[in-house]
Short mmCIF file of C-alpha atoms in Angstrom, two decimals:
data_model
loop_
_atom_site.label_atom_id
_atom_site.label_comp_id
_atom_site.label_asym_id
_atom_site.label_seq_id
_atom_site.Cartn_x
_atom_site.Cartn_y
_atom_site.Cartn_z
CA UNK A 369 -8.57 25.56 -3.45
CA UNK A 370 -8.05 25.56 0.21
CA UNK A 371 -7.47 22.49 2.30
CA UNK A 372 -10.28 23.72 4.76
CA UNK A 373 -12.84 23.54 1.80
CA UNK A 374 -11.92 20.01 1.05
CA UNK A 375 -12.12 18.99 4.62
CA UNK A 376 -15.51 20.47 5.06
CA UNK A 377 -16.66 18.64 1.94
CA UNK A 378 -14.97 15.44 3.24
CA UNK A 379 -16.92 15.64 6.56
CA UNK A 380 -20.38 16.54 5.06
CA UNK A 381 -20.36 14.33 2.09
CA UNK A 382 -21.78 11.18 3.75
CA UNK A 383 -24.45 13.00 5.55
CA UNK A 384 -26.85 12.75 2.55
CA UNK A 385 -25.88 9.07 1.82
CA UNK A 386 -27.66 5.89 3.01
CA UNK A 387 -24.15 4.41 3.47
CA UNK A 388 -23.23 6.59 6.41
CA UNK A 389 -22.43 3.91 8.91
CA UNK A 390 -20.96 3.73 12.37
CA UNK A 391 -17.41 2.79 12.97
CA UNK A 392 -18.44 -0.56 14.29
CA UNK A 393 -19.51 -1.62 10.83
CA UNK A 394 -16.00 -1.08 9.35
CA UNK A 395 -14.69 -4.29 7.62
CA UNK A 396 -10.99 -4.56 7.75
CA UNK A 397 -9.30 -6.74 5.14
CA UNK A 398 -5.63 -7.34 4.11
CA UNK A 399 -3.66 -9.86 2.06
CA UNK A 400 -0.96 -12.35 2.31
CA UNK A 401 2.30 -10.39 1.60
CA UNK A 402 4.82 -11.18 4.12
CA UNK A 403 6.43 -9.65 6.19
CA UNK A 404 3.95 -6.61 5.73
CA UNK A 405 0.79 -8.66 6.26
CA UNK A 406 0.17 -12.38 6.22
CA UNK A 407 -1.84 -15.08 7.97
CA UNK A 408 -0.48 -17.61 10.73
CA UNK A 409 -2.56 -20.13 12.18
CA UNK A 410 -5.75 -18.28 11.26
CA UNK A 411 -4.66 -14.97 12.69
CA UNK A 412 -3.53 -11.81 10.74
CA UNK A 413 0.18 -10.88 11.51
CA UNK A 414 2.99 -8.76 9.97
CA UNK A 415 4.27 -5.23 10.30
CA UNK A 416 1.24 -3.45 9.07
CA UNK A 417 -1.17 -5.56 11.12
CA UNK A 418 0.77 -4.68 14.12
CA UNK A 419 0.52 -0.95 13.22
CA UNK A 420 -3.21 -1.38 12.71
CA UNK A 421 -3.68 -2.96 16.04
CA UNK A 422 -1.71 -0.17 17.56
CA UNK A 423 -4.06 2.52 15.93
CA UNK A 424 -7.08 0.33 17.08
CA UNK A 425 -5.94 0.40 20.61
CA UNK A 426 -5.08 4.09 20.59
CA UNK A 427 -8.55 4.95 19.02
CA UNK A 428 -10.48 2.48 21.34
CA UNK A 429 -11.49 0.38 18.11
CA UNK A 430 -11.84 -3.44 18.05
CA UNK A 431 -12.74 -4.67 14.54
CA UNK A 432 -11.18 -8.01 13.47
CA UNK A 433 -8.75 -8.15 10.59
CA UNK A 434 -9.32 -10.56 7.69
CA UNK A 435 -6.55 -12.06 5.49
CA UNK A 436 -8.13 -12.57 2.02
CA UNK A 437 -6.62 -13.20 -1.43
CA UNK A 438 -5.63 -9.89 -2.98
CA UNK A 439 -8.22 -9.84 -5.90
CA UNK A 440 -11.09 -10.42 -3.56
CA UNK A 441 -9.88 -7.87 -0.86
CA UNK A 442 -9.42 -5.19 -3.47
CA UNK A 443 -12.81 -5.84 -5.20
CA UNK A 444 -14.44 -5.55 -1.86
CA UNK A 445 -12.69 -2.16 -1.28
CA UNK A 446 -13.67 -0.88 -4.77
CA UNK A 447 -17.39 -1.99 -4.69
CA UNK A 448 -18.48 -1.84 -0.94
CA UNK A 449 -18.64 0.95 1.47
CA UNK A 450 -17.12 0.80 4.95
CA UNK A 451 -14.09 -1.25 3.91
CA UNK A 452 -10.50 -0.63 5.07
CA UNK A 453 -7.85 -2.34 2.88
CA UNK A 454 -4.20 -2.45 3.59
CA UNK A 455 -1.62 -2.21 2.38
CA UNK A 456 -2.27 -0.29 -0.87
CA UNK A 457 0.43 1.22 -2.92
CA UNK A 458 -0.31 4.82 -3.83
CA UNK A 459 -0.84 5.82 -7.39
CA UNK A 460 -3.28 8.18 -9.30
CA UNK A 461 -5.76 5.34 -9.75
CA UNK A 462 -5.99 4.49 -6.07
CA UNK A 463 -6.18 8.23 -5.31
CA UNK A 464 -9.32 8.49 -7.27
CA UNK A 465 -10.96 5.28 -5.68
CA UNK A 466 -10.09 5.59 -1.94
CA UNK A 467 -9.40 7.94 0.95
CA UNK A 468 -5.75 7.13 1.84
CA UNK A 469 -4.02 7.47 5.15
CA UNK A 470 -0.25 6.83 5.42
CA UNK A 471 2.39 6.08 4.54
CA UNK A 472 2.74 2.81 6.29
CA UNK A 473 5.93 2.16 4.51
CA UNK A 474 8.21 3.33 1.66
CA UNK A 475 10.03 1.08 -0.68
CA UNK A 476 11.06 0.53 -4.22
CA UNK A 477 9.60 -1.68 -6.90
CA UNK A 478 12.30 -3.48 -8.74
CA UNK A 479 13.21 -6.63 -10.88
CA UNK A 480 15.22 -9.41 -9.35
CA UNK A 481 17.01 -12.34 -10.78
CA UNK A 482 18.42 -15.68 -9.32
CA UNK A 483 22.01 -15.53 -8.00
CA UNK A 484 24.69 -13.08 -9.21
CA UNK A 485 24.51 -11.32 -12.46
CA UNK A 486 26.68 -9.11 -14.54
CA UNK A 487 24.65 -5.79 -14.23
CA UNK A 488 26.67 -4.30 -17.10
CA UNK A 489 24.98 -6.46 -19.52
CA UNK A 490 21.43 -5.78 -18.22
CA UNK A 491 19.41 -3.09 -20.07
CA UNK A 492 15.76 -2.32 -20.03
CA UNK A 493 15.44 -3.47 -23.53
CA UNK A 494 17.05 -6.82 -22.78
CA UNK A 495 14.87 -7.45 -19.89
CA UNK A 496 11.79 -6.65 -22.02
CA UNK A 497 12.84 -8.85 -24.89
CA UNK A 498 14.44 -11.92 -23.18
CA UNK A 499 13.09 -12.24 -19.60
CA UNK A 500 9.94 -13.97 -18.47
CA UNK A 501 9.00 -11.96 -15.23
CA UNK A 502 6.70 -13.54 -12.65
CA UNK A 503 4.80 -11.09 -10.27
CA UNK A 504 1.64 -11.26 -8.12
CA UNK A 505 -1.47 -11.00 -10.27
CA UNK A 506 -3.55 -7.79 -10.12
CA UNK A 507 -1.13 -5.87 -8.03
CA UNK A 508 0.81 -2.61 -8.51
CA UNK A 509 3.81 -4.80 -9.56
CA UNK A 510 1.96 -6.16 -12.44
CA UNK A 511 0.63 -2.61 -13.36
CA UNK A 512 4.04 -1.22 -13.17
CA UNK A 513 5.43 -3.71 -15.59
CA UNK A 514 2.63 -3.17 -18.02
CA UNK A 515 3.17 0.63 -17.82
CA UNK A 516 6.88 0.22 -18.60
CA UNK A 517 6.07 -1.68 -21.71
CA UNK A 518 6.82 -5.18 -20.49
CA UNK A 519 4.99 -8.18 -22.26
CA UNK A 520 6.64 -11.41 -20.98
CA UNK A 521 4.77 -11.09 -17.71
CA UNK A 522 3.85 -14.18 -15.82
CA UNK A 523 1.11 -13.43 -13.31
CA UNK A 524 1.03 -15.63 -10.35
CA UNK A 525 -1.24 -16.12 -7.28
CA UNK A 526 1.26 -14.81 -4.76
CA UNK A 527 4.72 -13.18 -4.40
CA UNK A 528 6.07 -16.28 -2.54
CA UNK A 529 5.05 -18.22 -5.64
CA UNK A 530 6.87 -15.96 -7.92
CA UNK A 531 9.98 -16.56 -5.88
CA UNK A 532 9.65 -20.42 -5.95
CA UNK A 533 9.19 -20.26 -9.65
CA UNK A 534 12.23 -18.09 -10.08
CA UNK A 535 14.32 -20.48 -8.11
CA UNK A 536 12.92 -23.47 -9.93
CA UNK A 537 13.96 -21.97 -13.32
CA UNK A 538 10.47 -21.57 -14.55
CA UNK A 539 10.90 -17.85 -15.08
CA UNK A 540 13.88 -15.56 -15.47
CA UNK A 541 12.99 -12.72 -13.02
CA UNK A 542 10.42 -11.53 -10.49
CA UNK A 543 9.01 -8.08 -9.75
CA UNK A 544 8.31 -7.10 -6.24
CA UNK A 545 9.17 -4.56 -3.57
CA UNK A 546 12.58 -4.20 -1.82
CA UNK A 547 10.68 -4.22 1.65
CA UNK A 548 9.66 -7.90 1.17
CA UNK A 549 12.00 -9.57 -1.20
CA UNK A 550 14.22 -11.18 1.41
CA UNK A 551 11.29 -12.63 3.27
CA UNK A 552 9.73 -13.90 0.09
CA UNK A 553 12.88 -16.01 -0.72
CA UNK A 554 12.99 -17.11 2.97
CA UNK A 555 9.51 -18.42 2.76
CA UNK A 556 10.20 -20.17 -0.60
CA UNK A 557 13.02 -22.01 1.28
CA UNK A 558 15.99 -20.04 0.58
CA UNK A 559 17.82 -18.23 3.63
CA UNK A 560 20.96 -16.93 1.93
CA UNK A 561 19.42 -14.20 -0.15
CA UNK A 562 19.95 -16.01 -3.54
CA UNK A 563 18.84 -12.98 -5.69
CA UNK A 564 20.24 -9.77 -7.41
CA UNK A 565 18.41 -6.58 -8.10
CA UNK A 566 18.97 -5.79 -11.79
CA UNK A 567 16.58 -2.87 -12.37
CA UNK A 568 14.77 -0.42 -10.25
CA UNK A 569 11.40 0.63 -11.63
CA UNK A 570 9.92 3.27 -9.26
CA UNK A 571 9.74 4.22 -5.70
CA UNK A 572 6.73 3.00 -3.62
CA UNK A 573 4.57 4.05 -0.69
CA UNK A 574 1.92 2.01 1.03
CA UNK A 575 -1.31 3.25 2.69
CA UNK A 576 -4.37 2.30 4.52
CA UNK A 577 -7.23 2.56 1.92
CA UNK A 578 -10.80 3.46 3.06
CA UNK A 579 -13.56 2.65 0.60
CA UNK A 580 -16.06 5.35 -0.51
CA UNK A 581 -18.92 5.64 1.99
CA UNK A 582 -16.79 4.97 4.93
CA UNK A 583 -17.65 7.35 7.88
CA UNK A 584 -15.42 10.45 7.93
CA UNK A 585 -15.42 10.07 11.86
CA UNK A 586 -13.93 6.48 11.50
CA UNK A 587 -11.27 7.82 9.14
CA UNK A 588 -10.40 10.74 11.39
CA UNK A 589 -9.98 8.32 14.31
CA UNK A 590 -7.43 6.31 12.37
CA UNK A 591 -5.67 9.24 11.03
CA UNK A 592 -5.37 10.93 14.56
CA UNK A 593 -4.24 7.87 16.21
CA UNK A 594 -1.76 7.18 13.50
CA UNK A 595 -0.25 10.74 13.94
CA UNK A 596 0.11 10.17 17.67
CA UNK A 597 1.85 6.92 17.26
CA UNK A 598 4.37 8.51 14.80
CA UNK A 599 4.70 11.57 17.24
CA UNK A 600 5.35 9.44 20.05
CA UNK A 601 8.15 7.34 18.42
CA UNK A 602 6.30 4.10 18.49
CA UNK A 603 6.13 3.95 14.81
CA UNK A 604 9.90 4.30 14.26
CA UNK A 605 10.46 1.56 16.90
CA UNK A 606 8.13 -0.71 15.11
CA UNK A 607 9.70 -0.10 11.67
CA UNK A 608 13.19 -0.80 12.94
CA UNK A 609 11.85 -4.09 14.42
CA UNK A 610 10.65 -5.25 11.03
CA UNK A 611 12.87 -3.42 8.65
CA UNK A 612 16.14 -2.88 10.53
CA UNK A 613 18.09 -0.03 9.07
CA UNK A 614 15.23 1.40 6.65
CA UNK A 615 14.10 4.80 7.56
CA UNK A 616 10.60 5.22 8.82
CA UNK A 617 8.42 7.79 7.09
CA UNK A 618 7.80 10.42 9.68
CA UNK A 619 4.75 12.09 8.12
CA UNK A 620 1.00 11.32 7.88
CA UNK A 621 -0.82 12.26 4.64
CA UNK A 622 -4.66 12.27 4.10
CA UNK A 623 -5.47 11.93 0.30
CA UNK A 624 -9.12 12.51 -0.64
CA UNK A 625 -10.80 11.05 -3.80
CA UNK A 626 -12.56 13.53 -6.00
CA UNK A 627 -15.75 14.85 -4.48
CA UNK A 628 -19.14 13.69 -5.62
CA UNK A 629 -20.23 15.30 -8.97
CA UNK A 630 -23.39 16.79 -7.25
CA UNK A 631 -21.02 18.87 -5.02
CA UNK A 632 -18.89 20.40 -7.90
CA UNK A 633 -21.66 22.84 -8.59
CA UNK A 634 -20.77 24.51 -5.30
CA UNK A 635 -17.15 24.89 -6.10
CA UNK A 636 -15.78 28.12 -7.72
CA UNK A 637 -13.76 27.66 -10.95
CA UNK A 638 -9.93 27.40 -10.23
CA UNK A 639 -7.02 27.50 -12.50
CA UNK A 640 -5.36 24.29 -11.33
CA UNK A 641 -6.88 20.87 -12.04
CA UNK A 642 -9.29 19.35 -9.42
CA UNK A 643 -6.99 16.58 -7.76
CA UNK A 644 -6.98 14.82 -4.33
CA UNK A 645 -5.99 17.20 -1.71
CA UNK A 646 -3.25 16.30 0.77
CA UNK A 647 -3.55 17.12 4.38
CA UNK A 648 -0.05 16.67 5.85
CA UNK A 649 1.14 16.14 9.41
CA UNK A 650 4.67 16.45 10.11
CA UNK A 651 5.73 15.42 13.67
CA UNK A 652 8.59 17.06 15.55
CA UNK A 653 12.01 15.50 14.94
CA UNK A 654 12.19 12.36 17.04
CA UNK A 655 15.09 11.73 19.46
#
């Protein structure tokens, strides 16, 4: 199935829906997950917030950005049209629920313990059997632990709280992403990186997620502006500002959720399964 067919479906789908709305009605929500996104004195801040505002400026958009608890923000994006949620870890479930534009950042989901640790004595089975692992409730980190067969999971209200519990000895480990773990411990009151990574679980990539019913014109504006920001080198500069020597992802992907069932009748049978189509932008090599 061609990319052109999916793009036509993507552009035409909202025309017959009452939820088709102007870009001014887009609600933008994020969470407290420093340094990617967080609230400071009532204002949204962080690496991804800086990026979102760069995109808004480039596309002449001006919606405010709300910082909400993750469960509430995610629920809004799943149940309401015209919602932009970031940052969302990409996985098959989210590909079915949202239109994803990114990546904003790439990282690694891992398990961390307090202080130093003899890694030769750490096995997957020993972690599953003996370690109580705190992680942010309802996030991809909890989902990843569950999928890997962990049972001693301690869900908490924030990643910073997980770090505090680890340092207080209330849990044996935490699960989070390498992008944020140093900042989490700093905000928990520890500046000397008092942790060790004992197990890497999976690579991660984080995206802007647009809810179903969002205007394709709005999504196109965000994608086009994001491409230009990456092409110009601004994104690479922003990434180094927040993540020092980590490599910025150079491409922009658009991942579309499955088409509305009423439109499947118009499709011709294909041999491959019907999956979210990726429209990829690859900028020229930056100097």
